[in-house]
Amino acid sequence: MKAGIVGLPNVGKSTLFNCLSNAKAQSANFPFCTIEPNIGVVNVPDLRLEKLEAIVHPERVMPATVDIVDIAGLVKGASKGEGLGNKFLANIRETDAIIHVLRCFDNDNIVHVDTDINPVRDKETIDYELQIKDLESVEKRLERVKKAARTGDKAAQKELVVLNKIVAGLESAKSVREIVLESSDRIEFVKPLQLLTDKPVLYVCNVDEASAKDGNDYVEQVKEAVKDEDAEVIVLAVATEADITELDTFEERSMFLEDLGLEEAGASKLIRAAYKLLNLQTYFTAGVKEVRAWTINIGDTAPQAAGVIHTDFERGFIRAEVMKYNDFITLGSEAKVKEAGKLAVEGKEYIVQDGDIMNFRFNV
């Protein structure tokens, strides 16, 4: 599961990527500094791991991770190939969610491809290019479906209605995620098309240091522009975050954040938001060898969760022993959870909840 960082050239995408990951992407004050996408495996910050470690004292701790992709900046005309647009749009198609970076600060020393600062216009520029590409994809599919519908194919006739609704939405400058559709139709007819504007989106307002806590007028403009979208807006001083990551000690970073009036680095909030955006959640295994956070999809069953550890666990699944995180922390050990009657034995139908601590029984 991958989240792709997108935006116009020179808005801070690669600097943000470097804040989030250990991989160092080139970042510089000129458009198209990034050509090939950079991929970083990013640890998901989770205070629950620290509390589990304090109780279990394992040999090692393994956090959950998420893949973040730094994609080159798009420009006007990208849908027609401008600025290597076709290549960059293909990179976006390969991701599962979009982190859209918008420049929300003034700085005459950092060039903007459209000369002045207007994050809402920038957002609309990217939206337009993605929508045009989606319109091409839907219209190609529409031609095939029309032929099948004319023969009386009931499924094709149903799909035709959905596709026409999508075309109408795209032509009125709506992204596919904004178009009201039945969830079953979205799964059956829309999801296979891998449309760019159907991907969930998180907007990152890149601000100056003075606006890191409370935002600014640019941020308010963005919030107003996206209020009807099912999307989250995060305020982040990307250059400041880059400075924080360069500090050597936890104490230095904490003091820096305190001076800004922040409780934690904005990058940590962003990573957790991206994790949620990808419809992911965490369950834990906790033993003396290892305390580990495992990544699963929200709604996964116990066998599916077991399969993340090893396919044999899913294939030979018998049962799962489940402790709730709060019970484990409060009572202090697996033995005491059992004594209190709070260890549940769950079967194949159990839907795993975020924070569950699990042991699996299997036989292959």
Tab-separated table of C-alpha atoms in Angstrom:
chain	number	residue	atom	x	y	z
A	1	MET	CA	0.000	0.000	0.000
A	2	LYS	CA	1.549	3.273	-1.146
A	3	ALA	CA	0.696	6.947	-0.679
A	4	GLY	CA	2.044	9.270	-3.366
A	5	ILE	CA	3.125	12.855	-2.697
A	6	VAL	CA	1.903	15.104	-5.523
A	7	GLY	CA	1.695	18.817	-6.291
A	8	LEU	CA	3.060	21.489	-8.586
A	9	PRO	CA	6.845	21.690	-9.013
A	10	ASN	CA	8.794	23.326	-6.212
A	11	VAL	CA	6.130	23.277	-3.471
A	12	GLY	CA	8.181	21.211	-1.004
A	13	LYS	CA	7.320	17.624	-1.979
A	14	SER	CA	10.852	16.221	-1.891
A	15	THR	CA	11.709	18.116	1.305
A	16	LEU	CA	8.596	16.611	2.890
A	17	PHE	CA	9.539	13.165	1.611
A	18	ASN	CA	12.967	13.499	3.225
A	19	CYS	CA	11.329	14.471	6.528
A	20	LEU	CA	9.175	11.373	6.452
A	21	SER	CA	11.673	8.779	5.296
A	22	ASN	CA	15.262	7.743	5.698
A	23	ALA	CA	15.683	7.880	1.927
A	24	LYS	CA	17.119	11.231	0.854
A	25	ALA	CA	15.498	12.569	-2.307
A	26	GLN	CA	17.120	15.456	-4.103
A	27	SER	CA	15.398	18.765	-3.322
A	28	ALA	CA	16.348	22.073	-4.900
A	29	ASN	CA	14.973	25.487	-5.869
A	30	PHE	CA	13.996	24.684	-9.450
A	31	PRO	CA	11.099	22.862	-11.160
A	32	PHE	CA	11.356	19.142	-11.989
A	33	CYS	CA	14.148	18.520	-9.516
A	34	THR	CA	12.553	15.080	-9.136
A	35	ILE	CA	12.129	12.966	-12.267
A	36	GLU	CA	12.009	9.332	-11.201
A	37	PRO	CA	9.745	8.629	-8.192
A	38	ASN	CA	11.528	8.110	-4.875
A	39	ILE	CA	10.094	5.463	-2.544
A	40	GLY	CA	10.615	5.463	1.214
A	41	VAL	CA	9.471	2.939	3.828
A	42	VAL	CA	8.278	5.059	6.746
A	43	ASN	CA	7.739	3.929	10.344
A	44	VAL	CA	4.288	4.770	11.711
A	45	PRO	CA	4.659	6.587	15.075
A	46	ASP	CA	2.686	4.724	17.760
A	47	LEU	CA	3.014	5.443	21.490
A	48	ARG	CA	1.336	2.107	22.208
A	49	LEU	CA	4.508	0.301	21.133
A	50	GLU	CA	6.523	2.149	23.783
A	51	LYS	CA	4.060	1.140	26.508
A	52	LEU	CA	4.086	-2.486	25.370
A	53	GLU	CA	7.888	-2.444	25.340
A	54	ALA	CA	7.970	-1.110	28.932
A	55	ILE	CA	5.850	-4.051	30.118
A	56	VAL	CA	7.193	-6.926	27.987
A	57	HIS	CA	10.917	-5.915	27.758
A	58	PRO	CA	11.375	-7.624	24.359
A	59	GLU	CA	14.642	-8.151	22.519
A	60	ARG	CA	13.425	-5.900	19.718
A	61	VAL	CA	10.510	-3.656	18.717
A	62	MET	CA	9.191	-3.502	15.162
A	63	PRO	CA	6.819	-0.640	14.219
A	64	ALA	CA	4.257	-0.682	11.431
A	65	THR	CA	5.390	0.886	8.152
A	66	VAL	CA	3.846	2.610	5.152
A	67	ASP	CA	5.344	3.281	1.717
A	68	ILE	CA	5.569	6.951	0.687
A	69	VAL	CA	6.315	7.841	-2.948
A	70	ASP	CA	7.754	11.221	-3.994
A	71	ILE	CA	6.333	11.916	-7.467
A	72	ALA	CA	7.628	14.690	-9.714
A	73	GLY	CA	5.641	17.919	-9.942
A	74	LEU	CA	2.767	18.166	-12.391
A	75	VAL	CA	2.144	21.237	-14.540
A	76	LYS	CA	-0.663	22.587	-16.728
A	77	GLY	CA	-1.003	20.312	-19.726
A	78	ALA	CA	0.271	17.204	-17.901
A	79	SER	CA	-2.712	15.215	-19.187
A	80	LYS	CA	-1.475	16.019	-22.719
A	81	GLY	CA	2.121	15.113	-21.916
A	82	GLU	CA	3.468	18.518	-20.851
A	83	GLY	CA	6.402	18.354	-18.412
A	84	LEU	CA	6.697	14.580	-18.834
A	85	GLY	CA	3.088	14.511	-17.648
A	86	ASN	CA	2.161	11.048	-18.949
A	87	LYS	CA	5.040	9.500	-17.023
A	88	PHE	CA	4.147	11.279	-13.787
A	89	LEU	CA	0.435	10.486	-14.112
A	90	ALA	CA	1.337	6.820	-14.540
A	91	ASN	CA	3.326	7.030	-11.295
A	92	ILE	CA	0.256	8.420	-9.505
A	93	ARG	CA	-1.896	5.604	-10.869
A	94	GLU	CA	0.344	3.075	-9.125
A	95	THR	CA	-0.343	4.561	-5.678
A	96	ASP	CA	-3.315	3.847	-3.409
A	97	ALA	CA	-3.794	7.343	-1.960
A	98	ILE	CA	-2.645	10.905	-2.639
A	99	ILE	CA	-0.851	13.357	-0.356
A	100	HIS	CA	-1.369	16.685	-2.147
A	101	VAL	CA	1.143	19.358	-1.086
A	102	LEU	CA	0.050	22.978	-1.502
A	103	ARG	CA	2.348	25.965	-1.067
A	104	CYS	CA	0.863	28.257	1.603
A	105	PHE	CA	3.767	30.612	2.313
A	106	ASP	CA	5.388	33.677	0.761
A	107	ASN	CA	9.089	33.645	-0.062
A	108	ASP	CA	10.511	35.629	-2.981
A	109	ASN	CA	13.638	33.464	-2.958
A	110	ILE	CA	11.707	30.297	-3.864
A	111	VAL	CA	10.301	30.332	-7.370
A	112	HIS	CA	6.705	29.383	-8.150
A	113	VAL	CA	5.804	28.040	-11.584
A	114	ASP	CA	2.855	30.487	-11.781
A	115	THR	CA	4.818	33.391	-10.237
A	116	ASP	CA	2.318	34.257	-7.457
A	117	ILE	CA	1.081	32.255	-4.448
A	118	ASN	CA	-2.455	30.878	-4.731
A	119	PRO	CA	-2.918	27.383	-3.224
A	120	VAL	CA	-6.551	27.053	-4.332
A	121	ARG	CA	-5.577	27.741	-7.956
A	122	ASP	CA	-2.692	25.269	-7.588
A	123	LYS	CA	-5.083	22.615	-6.285
A	124	GLU	CA	-7.459	23.214	-9.177
A	125	THR	CA	-4.579	22.937	-11.661
A	126	ILE	CA	-3.673	19.471	-10.382
A	127	ASP	CA	-7.332	18.422	-10.101
A	128	TYR	CA	-7.994	19.480	-13.691
A	129	GLU	CA	-5.091	17.460	-15.092
A	130	LEU	CA	-6.112	14.353	-13.153
A	131	GLN	CA	-9.763	14.785	-14.114
A	132	ILE	CA	-8.917	15.136	-17.814
A	133	LYS	CA	-6.889	11.921	-17.692
A	134	ASP	CA	-9.737	10.141	-15.898
A	135	LEU	CA	-12.204	11.410	-18.496
A	136	GLU	CA	-10.076	9.827	-21.229
A	137	SER	CA	-10.059	6.505	-19.351
A	138	VAL	CA	-13.817	6.510	-18.710
A	139	GLU	CA	-14.707	7.490	-22.282
A	140	LYS	CA	-12.606	4.606	-23.651
A	141	ARG	CA	-14.456	2.198	-21.390
A	142	LEU	CA	-17.775	3.835	-22.268
A	143	GLU	CA	-17.395	3.057	-25.978
A	144	ARG	CA	-17.003	-0.668	-25.247
A	145	VAL	CA	-19.859	-0.738	-22.744
A	146	LYS	CA	-22.266	1.058	-25.128
A	147	LYS	CA	-21.834	-1.714	-27.698
A	148	ALA	CA	-22.564	-4.408	-25.102
A	149	ALA	CA	-25.548	-2.469	-23.714
A	150	ARG	CA	-27.129	-2.244	-27.164
A	151	THR	CA	-27.205	-6.068	-27.321
A	152	GLY	CA	-29.367	-6.138	-24.186
A	153	ASP	CA	-26.599	-7.052	-21.727
A	154	LYS	CA	-28.113	-6.118	-18.335
A	155	ALA	CA	-24.744	-5.699	-16.565
A	156	ALA	CA	-23.502	-3.447	-19.365
A	157	GLN	CA	-26.669	-1.350	-19.186
A	158	LYS	CA	-26.147	-0.890	-15.445
A	159	GLU	CA	-22.475	0.032	-15.963
A	160	LEU	CA	-23.481	2.482	-18.703
A	161	VAL	CA	-25.581	4.472	-16.223
A	162	VAL	CA	-22.678	4.640	-13.765
A	163	LEU	CA	-20.124	5.662	-16.406
A	164	ASN	CA	-22.391	8.394	-17.795
A	165	LYS	CA	-22.766	9.775	-14.282
A	166	ILE	CA	-18.978	9.817	-13.874
A	167	VAL	CA	-18.491	11.567	-17.229
A	168	ALA	CA	-21.014	14.232	-16.244
A	169	GLY	CA	-19.239	14.752	-12.922
A	170	LEU	CA	-15.781	15.001	-14.466
A	171	GLU	CA	-17.015	17.422	-17.127
A	172	SER	CA	-18.347	19.657	-14.329
A	173	ALA	CA	-14.893	19.651	-12.653
A	174	LYS	CA	-15.782	17.097	-9.978
A	175	SER	CA	-13.282	14.455	-8.950
A	176	VAL	CA	-14.606	10.882	-9.009
A	177	ARG	CA	-14.338	10.610	-5.212
A	178	GLU	CA	-16.850	13.482	-4.950
A	179	ILE	CA	-19.461	11.878	-7.230
A	180	VAL	CA	-22.271	10.200	-5.286
A	181	LEU	CA	-22.476	6.527	-6.283
A	182	GLU	CA	-23.753	3.330	-4.712
A	183	SER	CA	-20.878	1.620	-2.913
A	184	SER	CA	-21.580	-1.615	-4.820
A	185	ASP	CA	-21.366	0.247	-8.147
A	186	ARG	CA	-18.121	1.898	-7.069
A	187	ILE	CA	-16.590	-1.480	-6.238
A	188	GLU	CA	-17.887	-3.238	-9.363
A	189	PHE	CA	-17.494	-0.596	-12.045
A	190	VAL	CA	-15.220	2.202	-10.801
A	191	LYS	CA	-12.487	0.479	-8.818
A	192	PRO	CA	-11.245	-1.668	-11.776
A	193	LEU	CA	-10.613	1.540	-13.782
A	194	GLN	CA	-7.993	2.759	-11.248
A	195	LEU	CA	-9.074	6.356	-11.758
A	196	LEU	CA	-6.711	9.011	-10.441
A	197	THR	CA	-9.375	11.206	-8.846
A	198	ASP	CA	-11.056	8.250	-7.146
A	199	LYS	CA	-8.077	7.844	-4.828
A	200	PRO	CA	-8.488	9.202	-1.277
A	201	VAL	CA	-6.620	12.494	-0.737
A	202	LEU	CA	-4.930	14.295	2.131
A	203	TYR	CA	-4.075	17.982	1.649
A	204	VAL	CA	-0.838	19.241	3.211
A	205	CYS	CA	-0.616	23.022	3.541
A	206	ASN	CA	3.096	23.820	3.508
A	207	VAL	CA	3.443	26.980	5.639
A	208	ASP	CA	6.269	29.088	7.068
A	209	GLU	CA	7.536	28.550	10.618
A	210	ALA	CA	5.410	31.365	12.084
A	211	SER	CA	2.247	29.641	10.806
A	212	ALA	CA	3.148	26.104	11.938
A	213	LYS	CA	0.735	26.073	14.882
A	214	ASP	CA	-2.296	28.082	13.754
A	215	GLY	CA	-1.990	28.240	9.972
A	216	ASN	CA	-2.613	31.417	7.932
A	217	ASP	CA	-4.982	32.965	5.394
A	218	TYR	CA	-3.775	30.617	2.652
A	219	VAL	CA	-4.681	27.616	4.823
A	220	GLU	CA	-8.164	28.996	5.459
A	221	GLN	CA	-8.647	29.406	1.708
A	222	VAL	CA	-7.726	25.749	1.176
A	223	LYS	CA	-10.070	24.561	3.936
A	224	GLU	CA	-12.925	26.525	2.383
A	225	ALA	CA	-12.147	25.126	-1.085
A	226	VAL	CA	-12.173	21.463	0.063
A	227	LYS	CA	-14.970	21.629	2.639
A	228	ASP	CA	-17.297	19.512	0.486
A	229	GLU	CA	-14.661	16.843	-0.153
A	230	ASP	CA	-14.173	13.865	2.101
A	231	ALA	CA	-10.578	14.942	2.759
A	232	GLU	CA	-8.382	15.972	5.669
A	233	VAL	CA	-6.229	19.121	5.719
A	234	ILE	CA	-2.935	19.128	7.641
A	235	VAL	CA	-0.807	22.217	8.319
A	236	LEU	CA	2.928	21.559	8.118
A	237	ALA	CA	5.970	23.842	8.066
A	238	VAL	CA	7.976	21.530	5.833
A	239	ALA	CA	11.278	23.472	5.977
A	240	THR	CA	11.028	23.607	9.768
A	241	GLU	CA	10.269	19.883	9.917
A	242	ALA	CA	13.428	19.313	7.877
A	243	ASP	CA	15.418	21.291	10.464
A	244	ILE	CA	13.897	19.220	13.288
A	245	THR	CA	14.921	15.937	11.679
A	246	GLU	CA	18.530	17.161	11.514
A	247	LEU	CA	18.735	17.575	15.320
A	248	ASP	CA	20.696	14.824	17.030
A	249	THR	CA	18.777	14.173	20.240
A	250	PHE	CA	15.182	13.712	21.337
A	251	GLU	CA	15.653	16.508	23.889
A	252	GLU	CA	16.763	18.980	21.207
A	253	ARG	CA	13.797	18.092	19.008
A	254	SER	CA	11.404	18.411	21.959
A	255	MET	CA	12.766	21.863	22.842
A	256	PHE	CA	12.439	23.008	19.226
A	257	LEU	CA	8.813	21.842	19.103
A	258	GLU	CA	8.060	23.467	22.459
A	259	ASP	CA	9.374	26.794	21.158
A	260	LEU	CA	6.927	26.485	18.255
A	261	GLY	CA	4.059	25.630	20.605
A	262	LEU	CA	3.713	22.114	19.139
A	263	GLU	CA	3.304	18.860	21.060
A	264	GLU	CA	4.816	16.666	18.351
A	265	ALA	CA	6.383	16.907	14.931
A	266	GLY	CA	3.878	17.534	12.162
A	267	ALA	CA	5.516	14.763	10.147
A	268	SER	CA	4.341	12.231	12.737
A	269	LYS	CA	0.752	13.443	12.401
A	270	LEU	CA	1.057	13.239	8.637
A	271	ILE	CA	2.320	9.649	8.675
A	272	ARG	CA	-0.554	8.533	10.900
A	273	ALA	CA	-3.011	10.396	8.665
A	274	ALA	CA	-1.551	8.695	5.575
A	275	TYR	CA	-1.866	5.306	7.291
A	276	LYS	CA	-5.539	6.015	7.986
A	277	LEU	CA	-6.011	7.358	4.450
A	278	LEU	CA	-4.859	4.005	3.101
A	279	ASN	CA	-7.578	2.303	5.196
A	280	LEU	CA	-4.945	0.611	7.342
A	281	GLN	CA	-4.877	-0.300	11.014
A	282	THR	CA	-2.549	-2.056	13.447
A	283	TYR	CA	-2.652	-5.141	15.606
A	284	PHE	CA	0.164	-6.270	17.893
A	285	THR	CA	2.045	-9.395	18.848
A	286	ALA	CA	3.863	-9.101	22.156
A	287	GLY	CA	6.470	-11.614	23.324
A	288	VAL	CA	9.934	-11.553	24.870
A	289	LYS	CA	11.552	-12.058	21.467
A	290	GLU	CA	9.645	-9.256	19.778
A	291	VAL	CA	6.935	-6.670	20.208
A	292	ARG	CA	5.624	-5.898	16.753
A	293	ALA	CA	2.965	-3.796	15.058
A	294	TRP	CA	1.383	-5.554	12.082
A	295	THR	CA	-0.378	-3.653	9.311
A	296	ILE	CA	-3.763	-4.873	8.046
A	297	ASN	CA	-6.731	-3.402	6.233
A	298	ILE	CA	-9.602	-2.080	8.318
A	299	GLY	CA	-12.233	-4.827	8.273
A	300	ASP	CA	-9.805	-7.756	7.924
A	301	THR	CA	-10.754	-11.025	9.650
A	302	ALA	CA	-8.549	-12.929	12.082
A	303	PRO	CA	-7.306	-15.393	9.396
A	304	GLN	CA	-6.419	-12.482	7.098
A	305	ALA	CA	-4.518	-10.821	9.934
A	306	ALA	CA	-2.689	-14.074	10.618
A	307	GLY	CA	-1.744	-14.306	6.944
A	308	VAL	CA	0.240	-11.073	7.232
A	309	ILE	CA	2.671	-12.949	9.484
A	310	HIS	CA	2.820	-16.026	7.253
A	311	THR	CA	0.519	-17.554	4.644
A	312	ASP	CA	0.581	-20.848	6.596
A	313	PHE	CA	-1.010	-19.030	9.546
A	314	GLU	CA	-3.991	-18.119	7.373
A	315	ARG	CA	-4.189	-21.445	5.552
A	316	GLY	CA	-4.152	-23.492	8.748
A	317	PHE	CA	-5.952	-21.015	11.005
A	318	ILE	CA	-7.696	-22.608	14.013
A	319	ARG	CA	-8.366	-19.707	16.378
A	320	ALA	CA	-7.035	-16.410	17.645
A	321	GLU	CA	-6.449	-15.476	21.271
A	322	VAL	CA	-7.217	-11.775	21.585
A	323	MET	CA	-6.417	-9.248	24.306
A	324	LYS	CA	-7.540	-5.642	24.161
A	325	TYR	CA	-4.663	-3.184	24.375
A	326	ASN	CA	-6.158	-1.226	27.285
A	327	ASP	CA	-6.749	-4.431	29.286
A	328	PHE	CA	-3.140	-5.525	28.767
A	329	ILE	CA	-1.722	-2.138	29.786
A	330	THR	CA	-4.005	-1.851	32.819
A	331	LEU	CA	-3.467	-5.411	34.094
A	332	GLY	CA	0.203	-5.619	33.145
A	333	SER	CA	0.627	-9.120	31.692
A	334	GLU	CA	-1.014	-11.822	29.592
A	335	ALA	CA	-1.386	-14.029	32.677
A	336	LYS	CA	-3.314	-11.351	34.535
A	337	VAL	CA	-5.515	-10.708	31.499
A	338	LYS	CA	-6.394	-14.422	31.499
A	339	GLU	CA	-7.041	-14.390	35.276
A	340	ALA	CA	-9.432	-11.476	34.804
A	341	GLY	CA	-11.333	-13.410	32.139
A	342	LYS	CA	-10.534	-10.830	29.487
A	343	LEU	CA	-8.673	-13.034	26.999
A	344	ALA	CA	-11.108	-13.837	24.188
A	345	VAL	CA	-10.907	-16.873	21.888
A	346	GLU	CA	-12.071	-15.874	18.428
A	347	GLY	CA	-12.766	-17.836	15.250
A	348	LYS	CA	-12.556	-17.236	11.506
A	349	GLU	CA	-15.332	-14.630	11.431
A	350	TYR	CA	-13.747	-12.286	13.974
A	351	ILE	CA	-13.109	-8.768	12.616
A	352	VAL	CA	-9.793	-7.536	14.023
A	353	GLN	CA	-9.924	-4.199	15.856
A	354	ASP	CA	-7.173	-1.577	15.884
A	355	GLY	CA	-4.857	-2.237	18.836
A	356	ASP	CA	-5.772	-5.892	19.392
A	357	ILE	CA	-2.965	-7.997	20.849
A	358	MET	CA	-3.159	-11.427	19.225
A	359	ASN	CA	-1.807	-14.954	19.389
A	360	PHE	CA	-2.712	-17.374	16.582
A	361	ARG	CA	-3.226	-21.124	16.709
A	362	PHE	CA	-2.847	-22.921	13.394
A	363	ASN	CA	-2.170	-26.350	11.929
A	364	VAL	CA	-0.831	-27.110	8.464
